[in-house]
PDB file of C-alpha atoms in Angstrom:
ATOM      1  CA  MET S1165      -0.064   0.061   0.080  1.00 54.00           C
ATOM      2  CA  ASN S1166       1.456   3.412  -0.955  1.00 57.00           C
ATOM      3  CA  ASN S1167       1.139   6.618   0.956  1.00 56.00           C
ATOM      4  CA  ALA S1168      -1.930   7.883  -1.057  1.00 53.00           C
ATOM      5  CA  GLN S1169      -3.608   4.636  -0.452  1.00 54.00           C
ATOM      6  CA  LYS S1170      -2.997   4.750   3.254  1.00 54.00           C
ATOM      7  CA  ILE S1171      -4.278   8.457   3.427  1.00 53.00           C
ATOM      8  CA  GLN S1172      -7.544   7.348   2.033  1.00 57.00           C
ATOM      9  CA  ALA S1173      -7.719   4.723   4.531  1.00 60.00           C
ATOM     10  CA  GLY S1174      -7.429   7.273   7.251  1.00 66.00           C
ATOM     11  CA  PHE S1175      -5.056   9.348   9.236  1.00 65.00           C
ATOM     12  CA  ASP S1176      -4.479   8.597  12.956  1.00 73.00           C
ATOM     13  CA  ILE S1177      -4.855  12.080  14.445  1.00 77.00           C
ATOM     14  CA  GLY S1178      -3.232  11.028  17.513  1.00 74.00           C
ATOM     15  CA  ASN S1179       0.160  11.288  15.356  1.00 72.00           C
ATOM     16  CA  ILE S1180      -0.323  15.052  15.435  1.00 74.00           C
ATOM     17  CA  HIS S1181       1.397  15.336  18.667  1.00 77.00           C
ATOM     18  CA  ALA S1182       3.991  12.850  17.854  1.00 71.00           C
ATOM     19  CA  ALA S1183       7.626  14.166  17.434  1.00 71.00           C
ATOM     20  CA  ALA S1184       8.217  15.020  13.693  1.00 70.00           C
ATOM     21  CA  THR S1185      10.677  12.833  11.926  1.00 76.00           C
ATOM     22  CA  PRO S1186      12.095  14.261   8.694  1.00 80.00           C
ATOM     23  CA  VAL S1187      10.864  12.415   5.649  1.00 90.00           C
ATOM     24  CA  THR S1188      13.192  12.528   2.759  1.00 95.00           C
ATOM     25  CA  LEU S1189      12.362  11.698  -0.918  1.00 96.00           C
ATOM     26  CA  ASP S1190      15.119  10.811  -3.531  1.00 97.00           C
ATOM     27  CA  VAL S1191      14.522  12.657  -6.850  1.00 97.00           C
ATOM     28  CA  PRO S1192      16.468  10.982  -9.617  1.00 98.00           C
ATOM     29  CA  VAL S1193      17.849  13.299 -12.210  1.00 97.00           C
ATOM     30  CA  ILE S1194      20.394  11.067 -14.209  1.00 97.00           C
ATOM     31  CA  PHE S1195      19.546   7.697 -15.668  1.00 96.00           C
ATOM     32  CA  ASP S1196      21.751   5.011 -17.441  1.00 96.00           C
ATOM     33  CA  ALA S1197      20.917   3.435 -20.691  1.00 96.00           C
ATOM     34  CA  ASP S1198      18.533   1.008 -19.064  1.00 96.00           C
ATOM     35  CA  GLY S1199      16.655   3.998 -17.383  1.00 95.00           C
ATOM     36  CA  GLU S1200      17.748   3.137 -13.980  1.00 96.00           C
ATOM     37  CA  ALA S1201      18.475   6.246 -11.773  1.00 96.00           C
ATOM     38  CA  VAL S1202      22.267   6.763 -11.234  1.00 96.00           C
ATOM     39  CA  ALA S1203      22.268  10.198  -9.625  1.00 97.00           C
ATOM     40  CA  GLY S1204      19.727  12.296  -7.941  1.00 98.00           C
ATOM     41  CA  LEU S1205      18.784  14.758  -5.196  1.00 98.00           C
ATOM     42  CA  THR S1206      17.431  14.057  -1.745  1.00 98.00           C
ATOM     43  CA  ILE S1207      14.870  16.503  -0.613  1.00 97.00           C
ATOM     44  CA  VAL S1208      12.557  17.181   2.375  1.00 96.00           C
ATOM     45  CA  GLY S1209       8.970  18.496   2.002  1.00 94.00           C
ATOM     46  CA  LYS S1210       7.127  21.543   2.724  1.00 93.00           C
ATOM     47  CA  ASN S1211       6.639  20.741   6.404  1.00 90.00           C
ATOM     48  CA  SER S1212      10.465  20.677   6.857  1.00 92.00           C
ATOM     49  CA  GLU S1213      12.388  23.326   8.782  1.00 92.00           C
ATOM     50  CA  GLN S1214      14.386  24.123   5.658  1.00 94.00           C
ATOM     51  CA  TYR S1215      11.285  24.871   3.590  1.00 94.00           C
ATOM     52  CA  ARG S1216       9.634  26.930   6.255  1.00 94.00           C
ATOM     53  CA  VAL S1217      12.723  29.192   6.932  1.00 94.00           C
ATOM     54  CA  ALA S1218      13.236  29.641   3.149  1.00 94.00           C
ATOM     55  CA  ASN S1219       9.553  30.363   2.371  1.00 93.00           C
ATOM     56  CA  ASN S1220       9.403  32.810   5.285  1.00 93.00           C
ATOM     57  CA  ALA S1221      12.481  34.617   4.051  1.00 92.00           C
ATOM     58  CA  VAL S1222      10.982  34.677   0.356  1.00 90.00           C
ATOM     59  CA  ARG S1223       7.781  36.232   1.545  1.00 90.00           C
ATOM     60  CA  ALA S1224       9.445  38.675   3.917  1.00 89.00           C
ATOM     61  CA  GLU S1225      11.765  40.042   1.233  1.00 85.00           C
ATOM     62  CA  GLY S1226       8.789  40.242  -1.171  1.00 79.00           C
ATOM     63  CA  TYR S1227       6.793  42.361   1.418  1.00 79.00           C
ATOM     64  CA  LYS S1228      10.025  44.660   1.884  1.00 81.00           C
ATOM     65  CA  LYS S1229      10.374  45.016  -1.909  1.00 76.00           C
ATOM     66  CA  SER S1230       6.888  45.887  -2.299  1.00 73.00           C
ATOM     67  CA  ALA S1231       6.877  48.408   0.356  1.00 72.00           C
ATOM     68  CA  ARG S1232       9.927  50.180  -1.085  1.00 73.00           C
ATOM     69  CA  ARG S1233       8.331  50.311  -4.500  1.00 66.00           C
ATOM     70  CA  LYS S1234       5.044  51.633  -3.030  1.00 61.00           C
ATOM     71  CA  THR S1235       3.170  50.066  -6.005  1.00 66.00           C
ATOM     72  CA  ALA S1236       2.781  46.562  -7.465  1.00 70.00           C
ATOM     73  CA  ILE S1237       4.638  45.540 -10.463  1.00 70.00           C
ATOM     74  CA  ASP S1238       2.971  46.560 -13.649  1.00 70.00           C
ATOM     75  CA  ALA S1239       2.831  43.090 -15.471  1.00 70.00           C
ATOM     76  CA  SER S1240       1.093  44.736 -18.529  1.00 75.00           C
ATOM     77  CA  THR S1241       4.376  46.374 -19.702  1.00 80.00           C
ATOM     78  CA  ASP S1242       7.147  44.277 -20.921  1.00 79.00           C
ATOM     79  CA  GLU S1243       9.629  45.561 -18.281  1.00 79.00           C
ATOM     80  CA  GLY S1244       7.182  44.746 -15.538  1.00 73.00           C
ATOM     81  CA  ALA S1245       6.213  41.300 -16.815  1.00 77.00           C
ATOM     82  CA  GLU S1246      10.040  40.432 -16.992  1.00 79.00           C
ATOM     83  CA  LEU S1247      10.514  41.664 -13.411  1.00 77.00           C
ATOM     84  CA  LEU S1248       7.614  39.435 -12.147  1.00 73.00           C
ATOM     85  CA  VAL S1249       8.890  36.382 -14.076  1.00 71.00           C
ATOM     86  CA  GLN S1250      12.473  36.993 -12.634  1.00 77.00           C
ATOM     87  CA  ALA S1251      10.894  37.313  -9.202  1.00 77.00           C
ATOM     88  CA  ILE S1252       8.874  34.297  -9.278  1.00 76.00           C
ATOM     89  CA  ASP S1253      11.747  32.296 -10.880  1.00 82.00           C
ATOM     90  CA  GLY S1254      14.140  33.386  -8.285  1.00 83.00           C
ATOM     91  CA  ASN S1255      11.793  32.446  -5.429  1.00 89.00           C
ATOM     92  CA  GLN S1256      11.276  29.004  -6.942  1.00 94.00           C
ATOM     93  CA  LYS S1257      14.911  28.320  -7.268  1.00 95.00           C
ATOM     94  CA  ARG S1258      15.514  29.555  -3.623  1.00 95.00           C
ATOM     95  CA  LEU S1259      12.896  27.171  -2.336  1.00 96.00           C
ATOM     96  CA  ALA S1260      14.175  24.254  -4.378  1.00 97.00           C
ATOM     97  CA  LEU S1261      17.673  24.879  -3.153  1.00 97.00           C
ATOM     98  CA  ALA S1262      16.638  24.994   0.325  1.00 97.00           C
ATOM     99  CA  VAL S1263      14.825  21.594   0.377  1.00 97.00           C
ATOM    100  CA  VAL S1264      17.875  19.578  -1.113  1.00 98.00           C
ATOM    101  CA  THR S1265      19.439  18.027   1.850  1.00 97.00           C
ATOM    102  CA  GLY S1266      21.795  15.588  -0.089  1.00 97.00           C
ATOM    103  CA  TRP S1267      22.632  14.152  -3.386  1.00 97.00           C
ATOM    104  CA  TYR S1268      23.805  10.735  -4.531  1.00 97.00           C
ATOM    105  CA  GLY S1269      25.705   9.378  -7.441  1.00 97.00           C
ATOM    106  CA  PHE S1270      27.770  12.501  -8.022  1.00 96.00           C
ATOM    107  CA  THR S1271      31.599  11.861  -8.278  1.00 95.00           C
ATOM    108  CA  SER S1272      34.727  13.536  -9.247  1.00 94.00           C
ATOM    109  CA  ASN S1273      37.501  11.226 -10.476  1.00 95.00           C
ATOM    110  CA  GLY S1274      35.479   8.287  -9.206  1.00 93.00           C
ATOM    111  CA  ALA S1275      35.126   9.505  -5.748  1.00 95.00           C
ATOM    112  CA  PRO S1276      31.714  10.591  -4.120  1.00 95.00           C
ATOM    113  CA  VAL S1277      31.466  14.392  -3.832  1.00 95.00           C
ATOM    114  CA  PRO S1278      29.566  15.771  -0.839  1.00 96.00           C
ATOM    115  CA  LEU S1279      26.722  18.116  -1.416  1.00 96.00           C
ATOM    116  CA  ASP S1280      27.858  21.482  -2.316  1.00 96.00           C
ATOM    117  CA  PRO S1281      25.332  24.246  -2.418  1.00 96.00           C
ATOM    118  CA  ALA S1282      27.245  26.312  -5.038  1.00 96.00           C
ATOM    119  CA  LEU S1283      27.471  23.261  -7.298  1.00 96.00           C
ATOM    120  CA  LEU S1284      23.877  22.556  -6.883  1.00 97.00           C
ATOM    121  CA  GLU S1285      22.890  25.972  -7.821  1.00 96.00           C
ATOM    122  CA  ALA S1286      25.136  25.782 -10.932  1.00 97.00           C
ATOM    123  CA  ALA S1287      23.430  22.432 -11.695  1.00 97.00           C
ATOM    124  CA  PHE S1288      20.025  24.116 -11.483  1.00 97.00           C
ATOM    125  CA  GLU S1289      21.300  26.776 -13.918  1.00 96.00           C
ATOM    126  CA  LYS S1290      22.707  24.304 -16.395  1.00 97.00           C
ATOM    127  CA  TYR S1291      19.917  21.772 -16.173  1.00 97.00           C
ATOM    128  CA  PRO S1292      16.668  23.635 -15.299  1.00 96.00           C
ATOM    129  CA  THR S1293      14.590  20.352 -15.397  1.00 97.00           C
ATOM    130  CA  TRP S1294      16.550  19.270 -12.337  1.00 98.00           C
ATOM    131  CA  GLN S1295      14.958  22.221 -10.460  1.00 97.00           C
ATOM    132  CA  GLU S1296      11.651  21.243 -11.944  1.00 97.00           C
ATOM    133  CA  LYS S1297      11.783  17.825 -10.669  1.00 97.00           C
ATOM    134  CA  VAL S1298      12.516  18.913  -7.302  1.00 98.00           C
ATOM    135  CA  THR S1299       9.613  21.312  -7.431  1.00 96.00           C
ATOM    136  CA  THR S1300       7.130  18.798  -8.711  1.00 96.00           C
ATOM    137  CA  ALA S1301       8.142  16.311  -6.107  1.00 96.00           C
ATOM    138  CA  LEU S1302       7.784  19.021  -3.492  1.00 95.00           C
ATOM    139  CA  GLU S1303       4.396  19.777  -4.502  1.00 94.00           C
ATOM    140  CA  ASN S1304       3.094  16.244  -4.128  1.00 93.00           C
ATOM    141  CA  GLU S1305       2.535  16.120  -0.174  1.00 88.00           C
ATOM    142  CA  SER S1306       1.928  12.292  -0.185  1.00 87.00           C
ATOM    143  CA  ASN S1307       5.779  12.077  -1.035  1.00 89.00           C
ATOM    144  CA  PHE S1308       6.527  13.287   2.593  1.00 86.00           C
ATOM    145  CA  LEU S1309       3.746  11.812   4.691  1.00 77.00           C
ATOM    146  CA  LYS S1310       5.051   9.078   7.028  1.00 69.00           C
ATOM    147  CA  LEU S1311       2.227   7.077   7.999  1.00 57.00           C
TER     148      LEU S1311
END
């Protein structure tokens, strides 16, 4: 039975007071010729401290920028639309970076490489689909419910 099926069967509300244990999900990003995952990113969900801190920072900065501008971005102009897209994309990237807690399958000269936030950000720049995979996985709450 997968998490979605367990959720449909019911949720023991007594677990609401239990100590939260971080739930991670491996998001594969590189596959071999047979379609097997050889490298990927380990993420935590929206209920994690990492996500909450990053989301709070993004929201607070947005409010500060809005207060300094005194007006909303005018998305009806080319300049305004571009500013809005940049803000949204930047916020999504920050949240995706914040939830990656590890990676697997990445090596240098045959040796495993520990997670490096700068390399991860560069990877998201070079391979935007990796960030999209993290964001998609993050949006599916059932990936992170431990029942």
